[in-house]
Structure formats: structure tokens, C-alpha cells
XYZ file of N, CA, C and O in Angstrom:
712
model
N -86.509 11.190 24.518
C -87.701 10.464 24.276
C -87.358 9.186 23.523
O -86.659 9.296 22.515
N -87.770 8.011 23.902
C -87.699 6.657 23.408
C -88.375 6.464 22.807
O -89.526 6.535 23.238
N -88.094 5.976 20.979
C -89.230 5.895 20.473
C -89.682 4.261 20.551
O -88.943 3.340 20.202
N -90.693 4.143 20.943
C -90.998 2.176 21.166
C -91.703 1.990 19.914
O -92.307 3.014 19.593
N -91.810 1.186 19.231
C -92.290 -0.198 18.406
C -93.375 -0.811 19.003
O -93.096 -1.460 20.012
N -94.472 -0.790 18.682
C -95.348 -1.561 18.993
C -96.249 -2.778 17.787
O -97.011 -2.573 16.841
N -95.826 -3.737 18.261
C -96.050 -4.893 17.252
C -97.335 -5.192 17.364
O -97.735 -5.577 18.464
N -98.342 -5.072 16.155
C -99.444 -5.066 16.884
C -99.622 -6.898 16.498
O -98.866 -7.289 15.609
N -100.503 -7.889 17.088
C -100.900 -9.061 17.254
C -102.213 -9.401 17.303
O -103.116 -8.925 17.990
N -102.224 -10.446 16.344
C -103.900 -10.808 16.070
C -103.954 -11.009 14.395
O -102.921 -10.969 13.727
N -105.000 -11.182 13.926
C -104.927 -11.680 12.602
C -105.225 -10.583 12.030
O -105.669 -9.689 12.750
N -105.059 -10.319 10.493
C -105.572 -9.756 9.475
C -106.872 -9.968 9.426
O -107.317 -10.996 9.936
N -107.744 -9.021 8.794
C -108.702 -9.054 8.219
C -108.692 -10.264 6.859
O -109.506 -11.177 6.716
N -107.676 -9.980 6.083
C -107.735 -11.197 5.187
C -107.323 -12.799 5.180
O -107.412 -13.701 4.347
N -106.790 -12.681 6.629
C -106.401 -13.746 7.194
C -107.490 -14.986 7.726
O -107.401 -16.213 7.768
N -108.818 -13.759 8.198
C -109.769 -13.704 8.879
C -110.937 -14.705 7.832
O -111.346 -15.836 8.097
N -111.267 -13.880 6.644
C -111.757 -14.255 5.426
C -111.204 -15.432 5.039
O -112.023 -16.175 4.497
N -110.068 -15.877 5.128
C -110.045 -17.106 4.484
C -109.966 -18.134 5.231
O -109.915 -19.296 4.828
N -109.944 -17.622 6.809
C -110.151 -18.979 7.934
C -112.074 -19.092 7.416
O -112.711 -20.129 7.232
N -112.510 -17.838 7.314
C -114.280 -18.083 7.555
C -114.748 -19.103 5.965
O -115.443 -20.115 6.059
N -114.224 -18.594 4.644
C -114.432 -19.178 3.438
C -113.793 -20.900 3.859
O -114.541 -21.794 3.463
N -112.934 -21.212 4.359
C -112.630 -22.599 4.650
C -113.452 -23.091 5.296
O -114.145 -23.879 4.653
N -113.786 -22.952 6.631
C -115.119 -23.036 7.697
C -115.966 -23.474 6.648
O -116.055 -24.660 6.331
N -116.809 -22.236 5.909
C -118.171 -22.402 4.909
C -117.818 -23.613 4.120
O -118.674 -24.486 4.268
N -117.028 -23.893 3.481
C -117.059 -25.028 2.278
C -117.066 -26.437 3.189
O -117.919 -27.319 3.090
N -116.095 -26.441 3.959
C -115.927 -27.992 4.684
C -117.257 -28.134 5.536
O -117.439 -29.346 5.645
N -118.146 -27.534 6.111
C -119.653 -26.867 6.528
C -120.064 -27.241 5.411
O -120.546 -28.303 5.803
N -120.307 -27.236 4.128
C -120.892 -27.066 2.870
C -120.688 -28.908 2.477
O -121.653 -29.620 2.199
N -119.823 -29.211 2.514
C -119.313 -30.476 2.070
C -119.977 -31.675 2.851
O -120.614 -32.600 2.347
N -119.620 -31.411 4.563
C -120.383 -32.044 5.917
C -121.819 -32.385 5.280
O -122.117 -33.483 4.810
N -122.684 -31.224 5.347
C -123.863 -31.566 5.308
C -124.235 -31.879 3.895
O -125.417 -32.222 3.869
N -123.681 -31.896 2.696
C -124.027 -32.698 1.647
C -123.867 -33.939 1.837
O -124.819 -34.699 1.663
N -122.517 -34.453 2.271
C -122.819 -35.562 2.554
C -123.452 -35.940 3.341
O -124.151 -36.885 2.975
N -123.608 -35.544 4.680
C -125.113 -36.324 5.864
C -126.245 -36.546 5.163
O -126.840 -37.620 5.072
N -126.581 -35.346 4.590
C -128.095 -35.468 3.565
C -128.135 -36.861 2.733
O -129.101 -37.620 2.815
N -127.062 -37.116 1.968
C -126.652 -38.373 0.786
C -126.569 -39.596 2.123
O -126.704 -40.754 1.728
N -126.434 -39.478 3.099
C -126.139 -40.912 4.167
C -127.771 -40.945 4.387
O -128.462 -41.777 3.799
N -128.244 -40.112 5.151
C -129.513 -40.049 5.355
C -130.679 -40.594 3.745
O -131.230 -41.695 3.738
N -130.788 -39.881 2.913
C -131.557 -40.569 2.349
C -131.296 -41.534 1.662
O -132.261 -41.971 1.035
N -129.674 -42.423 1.431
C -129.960 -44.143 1.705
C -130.451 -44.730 2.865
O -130.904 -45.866 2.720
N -130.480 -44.167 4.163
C -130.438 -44.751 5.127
C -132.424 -44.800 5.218
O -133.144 -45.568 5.857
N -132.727 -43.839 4.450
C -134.163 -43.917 4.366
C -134.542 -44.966 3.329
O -135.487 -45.701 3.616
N -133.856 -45.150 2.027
C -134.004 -46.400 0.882
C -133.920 -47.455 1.498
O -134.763 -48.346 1.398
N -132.620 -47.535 2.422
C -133.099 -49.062 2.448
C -133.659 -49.793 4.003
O -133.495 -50.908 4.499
N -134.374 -48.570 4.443
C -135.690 -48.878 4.748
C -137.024 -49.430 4.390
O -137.855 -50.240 4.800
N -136.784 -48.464 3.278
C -138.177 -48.862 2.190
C -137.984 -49.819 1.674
O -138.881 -49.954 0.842
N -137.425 -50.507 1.647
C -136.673 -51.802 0.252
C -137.016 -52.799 1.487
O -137.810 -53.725 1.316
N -136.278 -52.533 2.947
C -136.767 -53.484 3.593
C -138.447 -53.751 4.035
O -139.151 -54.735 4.260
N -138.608 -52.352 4.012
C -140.364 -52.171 4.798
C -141.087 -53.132 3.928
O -141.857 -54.028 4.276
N -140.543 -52.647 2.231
C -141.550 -53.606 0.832
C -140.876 -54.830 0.992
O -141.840 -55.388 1.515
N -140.053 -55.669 0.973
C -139.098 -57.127 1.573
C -140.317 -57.217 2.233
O -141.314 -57.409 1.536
N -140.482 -57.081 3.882
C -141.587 -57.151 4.829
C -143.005 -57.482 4.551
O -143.603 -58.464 4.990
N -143.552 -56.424 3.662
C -144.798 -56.109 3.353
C -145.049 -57.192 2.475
O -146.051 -57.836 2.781
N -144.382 -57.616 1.387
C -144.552 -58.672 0.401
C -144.445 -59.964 1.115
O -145.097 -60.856 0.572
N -143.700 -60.364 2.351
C -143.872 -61.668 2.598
C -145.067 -61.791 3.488
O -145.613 -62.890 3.582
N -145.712 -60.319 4.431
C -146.856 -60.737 4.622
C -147.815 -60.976 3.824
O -148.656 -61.790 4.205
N -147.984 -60.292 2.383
C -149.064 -60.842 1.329
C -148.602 -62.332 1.178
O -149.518 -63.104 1.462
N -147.824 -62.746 0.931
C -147.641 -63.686 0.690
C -148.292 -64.683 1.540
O -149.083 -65.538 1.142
N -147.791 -64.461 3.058
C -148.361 -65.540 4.012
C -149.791 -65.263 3.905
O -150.461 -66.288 3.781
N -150.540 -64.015 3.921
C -151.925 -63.765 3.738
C -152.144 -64.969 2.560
O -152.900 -65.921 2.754
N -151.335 -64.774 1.258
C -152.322 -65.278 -0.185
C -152.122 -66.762 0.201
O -152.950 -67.599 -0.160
N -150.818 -67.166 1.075
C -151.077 -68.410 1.058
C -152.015 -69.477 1.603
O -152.387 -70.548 1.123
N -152.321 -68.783 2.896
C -153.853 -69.011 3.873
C -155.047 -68.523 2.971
O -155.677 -69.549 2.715
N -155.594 -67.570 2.433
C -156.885 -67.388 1.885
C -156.842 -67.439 0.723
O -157.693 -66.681 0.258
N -156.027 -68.182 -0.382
C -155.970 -68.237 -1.809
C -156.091 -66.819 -2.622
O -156.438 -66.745 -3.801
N -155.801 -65.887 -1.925
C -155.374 -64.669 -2.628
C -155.624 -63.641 -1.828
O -156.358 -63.606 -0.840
N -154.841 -62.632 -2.404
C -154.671 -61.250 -1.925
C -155.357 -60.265 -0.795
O -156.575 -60.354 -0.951
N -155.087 -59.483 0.137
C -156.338 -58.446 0.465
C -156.785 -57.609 -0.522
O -156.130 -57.345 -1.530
N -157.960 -57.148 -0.253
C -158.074 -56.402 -1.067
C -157.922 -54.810 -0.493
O -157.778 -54.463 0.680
N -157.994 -54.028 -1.604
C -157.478 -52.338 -1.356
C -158.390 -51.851 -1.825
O -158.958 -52.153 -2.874
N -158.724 -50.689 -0.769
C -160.085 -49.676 -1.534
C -159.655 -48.444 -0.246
O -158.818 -48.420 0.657
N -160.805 -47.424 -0.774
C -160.797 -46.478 0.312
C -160.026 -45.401 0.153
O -160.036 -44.540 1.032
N -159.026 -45.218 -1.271
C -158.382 -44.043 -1.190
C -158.900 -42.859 -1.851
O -159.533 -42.954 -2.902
N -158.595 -41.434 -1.126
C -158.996 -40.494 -1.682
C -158.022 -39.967 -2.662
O -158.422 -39.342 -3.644
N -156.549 -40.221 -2.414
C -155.493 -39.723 -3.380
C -155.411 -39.902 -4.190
O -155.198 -38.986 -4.983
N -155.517 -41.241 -4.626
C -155.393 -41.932 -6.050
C -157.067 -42.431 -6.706
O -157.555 -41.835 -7.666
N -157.481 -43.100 -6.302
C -158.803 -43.595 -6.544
C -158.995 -44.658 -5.577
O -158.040 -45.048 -4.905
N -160.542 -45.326 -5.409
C -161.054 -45.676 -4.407
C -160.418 -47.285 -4.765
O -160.366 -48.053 -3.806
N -160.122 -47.600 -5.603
C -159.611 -49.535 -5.460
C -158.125 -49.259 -4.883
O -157.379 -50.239 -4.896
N -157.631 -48.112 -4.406
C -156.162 -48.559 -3.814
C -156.511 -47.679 -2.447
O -157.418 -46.888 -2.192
N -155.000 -48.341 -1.431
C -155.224 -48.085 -0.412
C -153.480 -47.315 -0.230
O -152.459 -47.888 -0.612
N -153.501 -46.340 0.238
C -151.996 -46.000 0.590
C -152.182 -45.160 1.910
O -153.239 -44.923 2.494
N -150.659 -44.689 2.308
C -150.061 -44.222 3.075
C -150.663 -42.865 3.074
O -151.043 -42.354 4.128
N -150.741 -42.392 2.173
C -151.405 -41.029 1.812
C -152.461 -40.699 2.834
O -152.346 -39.722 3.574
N -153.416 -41.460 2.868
C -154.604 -41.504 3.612
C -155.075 -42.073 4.623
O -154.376 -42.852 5.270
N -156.223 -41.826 4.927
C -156.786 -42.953 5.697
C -157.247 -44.289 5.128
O -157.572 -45.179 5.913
N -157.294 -44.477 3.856
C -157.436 -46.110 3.161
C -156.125 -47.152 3.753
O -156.398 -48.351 3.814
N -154.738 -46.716 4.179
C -153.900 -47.814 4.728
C -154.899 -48.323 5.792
O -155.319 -49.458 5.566
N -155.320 -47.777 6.795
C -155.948 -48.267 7.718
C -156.880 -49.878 7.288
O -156.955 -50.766 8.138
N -157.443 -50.024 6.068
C -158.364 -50.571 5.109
C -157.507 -51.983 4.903
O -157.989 -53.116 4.917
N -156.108 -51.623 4.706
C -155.060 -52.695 4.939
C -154.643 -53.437 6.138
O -154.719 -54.663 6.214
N -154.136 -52.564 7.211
C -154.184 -52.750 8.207
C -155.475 -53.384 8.905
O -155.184 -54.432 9.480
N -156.348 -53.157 8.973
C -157.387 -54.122 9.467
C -157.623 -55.853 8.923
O -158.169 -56.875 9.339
N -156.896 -55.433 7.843
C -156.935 -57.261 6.878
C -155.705 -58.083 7.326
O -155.799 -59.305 7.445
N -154.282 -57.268 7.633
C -153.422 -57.992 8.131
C -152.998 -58.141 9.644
O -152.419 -59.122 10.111
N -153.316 -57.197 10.221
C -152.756 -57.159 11.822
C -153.966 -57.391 12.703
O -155.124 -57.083 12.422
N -153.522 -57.996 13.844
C -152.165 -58.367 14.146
C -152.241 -60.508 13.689
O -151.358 -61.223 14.162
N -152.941 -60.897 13.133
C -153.028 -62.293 12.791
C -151.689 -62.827 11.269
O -151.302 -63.927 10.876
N -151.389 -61.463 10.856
C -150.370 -62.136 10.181
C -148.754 -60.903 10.538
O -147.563 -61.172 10.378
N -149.127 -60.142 10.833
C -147.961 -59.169 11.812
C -148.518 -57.915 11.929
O -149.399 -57.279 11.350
N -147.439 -57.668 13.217
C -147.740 -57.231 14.350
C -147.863 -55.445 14.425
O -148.215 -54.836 15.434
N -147.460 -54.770 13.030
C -147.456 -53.398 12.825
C -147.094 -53.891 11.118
O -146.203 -54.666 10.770
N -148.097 -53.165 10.223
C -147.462 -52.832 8.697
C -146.566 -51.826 8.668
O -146.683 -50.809 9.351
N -145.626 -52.053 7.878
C -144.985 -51.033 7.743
C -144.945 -49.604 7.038
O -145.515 -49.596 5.947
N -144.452 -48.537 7.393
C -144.754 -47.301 6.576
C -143.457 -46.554 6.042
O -142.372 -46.772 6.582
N -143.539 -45.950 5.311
C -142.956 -45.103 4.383
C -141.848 -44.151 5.607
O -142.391 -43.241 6.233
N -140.813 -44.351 5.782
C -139.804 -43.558 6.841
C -140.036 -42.137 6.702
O -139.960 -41.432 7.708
N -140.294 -41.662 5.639
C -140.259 -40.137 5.682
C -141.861 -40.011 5.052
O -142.163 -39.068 4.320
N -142.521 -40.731 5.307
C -144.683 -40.361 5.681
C -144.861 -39.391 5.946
O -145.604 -39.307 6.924
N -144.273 -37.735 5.226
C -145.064 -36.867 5.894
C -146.016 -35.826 5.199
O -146.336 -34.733 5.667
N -146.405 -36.357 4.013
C -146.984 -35.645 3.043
C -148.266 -36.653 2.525
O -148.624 -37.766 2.911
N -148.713 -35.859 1.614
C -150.172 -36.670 1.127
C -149.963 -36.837 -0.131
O -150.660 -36.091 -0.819
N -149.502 -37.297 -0.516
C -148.927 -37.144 -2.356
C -148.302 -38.391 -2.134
O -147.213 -38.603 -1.601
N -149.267 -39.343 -2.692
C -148.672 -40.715 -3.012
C -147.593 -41.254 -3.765
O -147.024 -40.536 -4.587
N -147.262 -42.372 -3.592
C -145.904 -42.455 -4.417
C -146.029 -42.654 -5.803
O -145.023 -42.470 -6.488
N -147.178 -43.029 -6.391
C -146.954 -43.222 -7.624
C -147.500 -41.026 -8.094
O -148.086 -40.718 -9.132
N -147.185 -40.274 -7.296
C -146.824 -39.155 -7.709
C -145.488 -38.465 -7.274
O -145.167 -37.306 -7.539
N -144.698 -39.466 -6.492
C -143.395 -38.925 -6.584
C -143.271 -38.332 -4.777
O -142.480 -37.530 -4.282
N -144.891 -39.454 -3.869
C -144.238 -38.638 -2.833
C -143.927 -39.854 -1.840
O -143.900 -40.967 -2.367
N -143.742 -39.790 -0.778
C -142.802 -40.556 0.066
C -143.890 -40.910 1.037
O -144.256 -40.353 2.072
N -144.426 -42.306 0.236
C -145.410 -43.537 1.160
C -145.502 -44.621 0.276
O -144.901 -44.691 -0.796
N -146.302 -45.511 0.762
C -146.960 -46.455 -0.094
C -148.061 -46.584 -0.340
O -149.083 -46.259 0.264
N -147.773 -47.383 -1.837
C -149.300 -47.477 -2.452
C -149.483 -48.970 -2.743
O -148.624 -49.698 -3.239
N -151.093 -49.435 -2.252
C -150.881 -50.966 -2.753
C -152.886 -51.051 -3.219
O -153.976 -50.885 -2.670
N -152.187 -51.495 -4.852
C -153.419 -51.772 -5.020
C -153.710 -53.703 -5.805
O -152.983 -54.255 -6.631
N -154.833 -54.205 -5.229
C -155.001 -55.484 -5.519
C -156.162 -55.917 -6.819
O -157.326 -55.573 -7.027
N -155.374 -56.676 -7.417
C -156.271 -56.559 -8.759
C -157.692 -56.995 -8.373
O -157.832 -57.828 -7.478
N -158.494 -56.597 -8.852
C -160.002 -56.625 -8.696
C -160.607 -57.467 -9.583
O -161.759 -57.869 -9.417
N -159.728 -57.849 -10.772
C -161.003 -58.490 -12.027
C -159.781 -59.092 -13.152
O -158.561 -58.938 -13.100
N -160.443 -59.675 -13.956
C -159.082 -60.492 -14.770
C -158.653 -59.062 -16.101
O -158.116 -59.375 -17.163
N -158.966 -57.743 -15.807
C -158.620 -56.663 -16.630
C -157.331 -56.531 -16.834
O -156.837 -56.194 -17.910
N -156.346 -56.946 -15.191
C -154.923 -56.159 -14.989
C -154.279 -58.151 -15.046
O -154.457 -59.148 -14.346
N -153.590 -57.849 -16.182
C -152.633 -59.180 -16.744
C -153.149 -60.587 -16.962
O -152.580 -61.677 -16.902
N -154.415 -60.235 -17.236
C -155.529 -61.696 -17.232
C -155.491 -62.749 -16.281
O -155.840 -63.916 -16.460
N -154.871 -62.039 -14.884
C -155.535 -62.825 -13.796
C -156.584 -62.524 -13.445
O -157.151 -61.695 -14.156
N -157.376 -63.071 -12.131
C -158.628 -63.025 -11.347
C -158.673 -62.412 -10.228
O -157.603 -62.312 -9.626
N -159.915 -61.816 -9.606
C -159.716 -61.236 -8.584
C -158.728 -61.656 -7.240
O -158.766 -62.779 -6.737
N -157.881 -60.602 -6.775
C -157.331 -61.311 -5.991
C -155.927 -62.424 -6.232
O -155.177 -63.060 -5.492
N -156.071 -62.248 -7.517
C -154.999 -63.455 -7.757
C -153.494 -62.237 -8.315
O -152.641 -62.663 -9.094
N -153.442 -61.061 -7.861
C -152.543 -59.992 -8.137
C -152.175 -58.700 -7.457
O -153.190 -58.017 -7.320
N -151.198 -58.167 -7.026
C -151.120 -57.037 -6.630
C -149.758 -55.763 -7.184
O -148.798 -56.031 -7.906
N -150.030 -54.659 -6.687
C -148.655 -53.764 -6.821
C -148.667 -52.636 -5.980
O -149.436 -51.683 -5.851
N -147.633 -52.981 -5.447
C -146.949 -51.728 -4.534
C -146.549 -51.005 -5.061
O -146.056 -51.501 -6.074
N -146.388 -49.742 -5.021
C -145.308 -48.565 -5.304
C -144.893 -47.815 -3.968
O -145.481 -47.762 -2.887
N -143.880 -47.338 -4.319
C -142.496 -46.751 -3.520
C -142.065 -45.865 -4.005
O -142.411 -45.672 -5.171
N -141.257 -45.044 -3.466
C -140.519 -43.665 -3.877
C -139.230 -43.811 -3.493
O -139.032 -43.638 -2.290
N -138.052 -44.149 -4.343
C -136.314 -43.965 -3.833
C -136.052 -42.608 -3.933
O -136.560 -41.968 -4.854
N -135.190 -41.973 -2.957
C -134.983 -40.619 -2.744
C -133.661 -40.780 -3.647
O -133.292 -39.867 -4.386
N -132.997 -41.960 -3.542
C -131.348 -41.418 -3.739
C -130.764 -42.840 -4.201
O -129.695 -43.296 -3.796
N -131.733 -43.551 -5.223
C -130.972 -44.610 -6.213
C -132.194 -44.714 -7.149
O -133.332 -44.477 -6.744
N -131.886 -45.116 -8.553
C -132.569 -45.186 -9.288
C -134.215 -46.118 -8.919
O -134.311 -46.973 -8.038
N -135.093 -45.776 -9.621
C -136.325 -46.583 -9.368
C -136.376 -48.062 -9.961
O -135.809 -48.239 -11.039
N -136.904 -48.959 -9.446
C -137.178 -50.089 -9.720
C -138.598 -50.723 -10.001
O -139.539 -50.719 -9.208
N -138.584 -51.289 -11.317
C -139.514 -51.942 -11.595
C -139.283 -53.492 -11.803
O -138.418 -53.986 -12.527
N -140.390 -54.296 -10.893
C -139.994 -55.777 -10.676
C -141.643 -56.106 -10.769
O -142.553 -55.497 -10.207
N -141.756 -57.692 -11.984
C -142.491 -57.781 -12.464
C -142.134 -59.665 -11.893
O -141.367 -60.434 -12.472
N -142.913 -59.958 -10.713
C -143.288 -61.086 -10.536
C -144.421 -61.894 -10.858
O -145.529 -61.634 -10.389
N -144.093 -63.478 -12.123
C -145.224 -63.996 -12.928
C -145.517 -63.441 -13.782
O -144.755 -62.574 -14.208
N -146.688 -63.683 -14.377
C -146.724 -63.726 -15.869
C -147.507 -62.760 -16.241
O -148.529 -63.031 -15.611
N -147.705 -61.909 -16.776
C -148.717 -61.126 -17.308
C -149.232 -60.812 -19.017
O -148.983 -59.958 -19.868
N -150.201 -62.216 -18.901
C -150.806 -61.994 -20.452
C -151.902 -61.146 -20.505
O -152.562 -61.389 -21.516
N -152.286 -60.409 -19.953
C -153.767 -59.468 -20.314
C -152.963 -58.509 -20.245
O -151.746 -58.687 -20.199
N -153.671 -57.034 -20.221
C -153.604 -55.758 -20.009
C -152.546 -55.491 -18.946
O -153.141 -55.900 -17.949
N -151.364 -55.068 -18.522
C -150.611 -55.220 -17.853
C -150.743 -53.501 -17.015
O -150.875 -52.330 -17.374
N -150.599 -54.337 -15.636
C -150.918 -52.965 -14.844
C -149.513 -52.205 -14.739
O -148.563 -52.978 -14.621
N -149.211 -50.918 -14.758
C -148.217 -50.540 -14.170
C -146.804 -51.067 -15.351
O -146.718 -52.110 -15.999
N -145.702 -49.723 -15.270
C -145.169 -49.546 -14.101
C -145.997 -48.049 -13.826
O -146.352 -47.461 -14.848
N -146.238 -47.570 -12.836
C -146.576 -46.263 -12.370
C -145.926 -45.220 -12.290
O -145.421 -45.205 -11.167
N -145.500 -43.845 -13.159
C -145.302 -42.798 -12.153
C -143.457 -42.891 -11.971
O -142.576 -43.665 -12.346
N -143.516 -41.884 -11.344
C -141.939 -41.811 -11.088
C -141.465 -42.837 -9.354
O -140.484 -42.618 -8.643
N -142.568 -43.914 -9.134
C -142.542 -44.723 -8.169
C -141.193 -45.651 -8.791
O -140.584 -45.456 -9.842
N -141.009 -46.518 -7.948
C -140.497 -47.827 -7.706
C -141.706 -48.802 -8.031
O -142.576 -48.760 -7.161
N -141.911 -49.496 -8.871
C -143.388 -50.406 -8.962
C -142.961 -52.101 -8.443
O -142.044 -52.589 -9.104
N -143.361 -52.706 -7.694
C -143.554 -54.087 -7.541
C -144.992 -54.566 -8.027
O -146.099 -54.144 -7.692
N -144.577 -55.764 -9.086
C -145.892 -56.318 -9.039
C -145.661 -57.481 -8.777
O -144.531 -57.957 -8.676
N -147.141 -58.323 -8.575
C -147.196 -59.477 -8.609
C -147.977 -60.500 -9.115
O -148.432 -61.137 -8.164
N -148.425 -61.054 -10.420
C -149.407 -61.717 -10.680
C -149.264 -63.500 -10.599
O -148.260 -64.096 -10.989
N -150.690 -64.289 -9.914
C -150.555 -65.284 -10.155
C -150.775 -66.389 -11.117
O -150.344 -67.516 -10.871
């Protein structure tokens, strides 16, 4: 009788485990970073959408000597208009299509929680009365924004000697007084 040897072939069980634990982490690593590409790639959207949005006020304030005005929201209160709701629409009817051709919105718009509460749209409200930095109606506004993945920004264009509106919230605040 011959005794044969049989070599057996194929991996270990612990061989097995540490091909699968390598797999999981570099898997683990992948999608942390996509997530971190993705929500800059959503910032500087928004940075451009507000870029956008501010030079149409602008061309607006420069044709009608000031601002649209904002009303109509249920999220925040009725003198602002955001993304949140149906009050953008309130905006949209004042700028498009005579000063451009779609306003822009918030890339990740999918919630109702405005930005000056930390959620992902815009908010724009236009001063109403010489209360917010002792300008006049119309002669002021502020956006807010939400950065997912760089610090928030507050930018304070002109002068504000009265009661100063804002900054808001865990937003990004733009203002603007004339």
C-alpha cells in the first residue's frame, strides 16, 4: 500500500480574514473620501449659485433703485422668502425671466429647514424699513447659506449704522446695505 500525501490548496481561514479586513478599510477610506469630494463639490456650488444670485440683485437694484422685496415664508417668518417653501416662488416672479433665466437653488434642496437653521437652501430677506442698519426700504438685503464642508462665512457689504441685521444661525450670512 502507497501511502500518498495530499497537499491540500486554497487559502486559510486566517488568510481569508485578513484579505476581507483589508477589502473593509480601503472600502472604508474610498467612500470617506467621495463623501469629502462631494460635499465641496456641493460648496462651491452654493458660493457660485450666491456669486449668481447677488449680481442679479444687483442688476435688479440697479434698474429699480432698490431691492425685491421678500415675503411669503412659512419657515422663518412672512418678510423672507426661501428655498424652504413656496415664498422662493415670491422671488422668482420679481426676477425671471427679465433679469435671468432660472434663480438659482440650493444643490442639495431637499428638506424644509432653512438655512439660517442649519438646513441646505436659501434664505433671502430684504430690508423693509430703516430698523435693519439705518437704511430704507429696499435699500438692503441678506442671504443665508449652509457650507456642508468649510467653515461659514459672514460678509458684510456697506455700512451699517442702525440696528444691524444678522449674522444668522449656523448659516453662511451675506449682507448688503446701501
Amino acid at each position: 500500500m502507497v501511502n500518498k500525501r495530499h497537499k491540500q490548496t486554497g487559502f486559510t481561514i486566517v488568510e481569508l480574514l485578513i484579505v476581507i479586513v483589508v477589502i473593509g478599510i480601503l472600502a472604508a477610506i474610498t467612500i470617506v473620501a467621495y463623501n469629502g469630494i462631494q460635499e465641496r463639490a456641493r460648496d462651491t456650488t452654493r458660493q457660485s449659485g450666491i456669486s449668481n444670485l447677488t449680481k442679479v440683485l444687483e442688476t435688479y437694484y440697479s434698474i429699480n433703485g432698490r431691492y425685491p422685496t421678500s415675503s411669503g415664508s412659512t419657515t422663518i417668518n412672512s418678510g423672507w422668502s426661501t428655498t424652504a417653501d413656496a415664498s422662493w416662488q415670491n422671488l422668482i416672479n420679481q426676477l425671471v425671466p427679465a433679469y435671468v433665466s432660472v434663480l438659482p437653488r440650493d444643490p442639495a434642496a431637499s428638506t424644509i429647514t432653512p438655512a439660517m437653521s442649519g438646513g441646505s437652501n436659501y434664505d433671502y430677506f430684504a430690508f423693509s424699513d430703516s430698523a435693519y442698519c439705518g437704511s430704507t426700504a429696499g435699500q438692503g438685503y441678506l442671504l443665508l447659506y449652509h457650507l456642508e464642508n468649510s467653515s461659514q462665512v459672514n460678509r458684510l457689504l456697506g455700512n451699517c449704522t442702525g440696528t444691524p441685521v444678522g449674522p444668522y444661525g449656523p448659516a453662511s450670512n451675506y449682507r448688503v446695505v446701501k
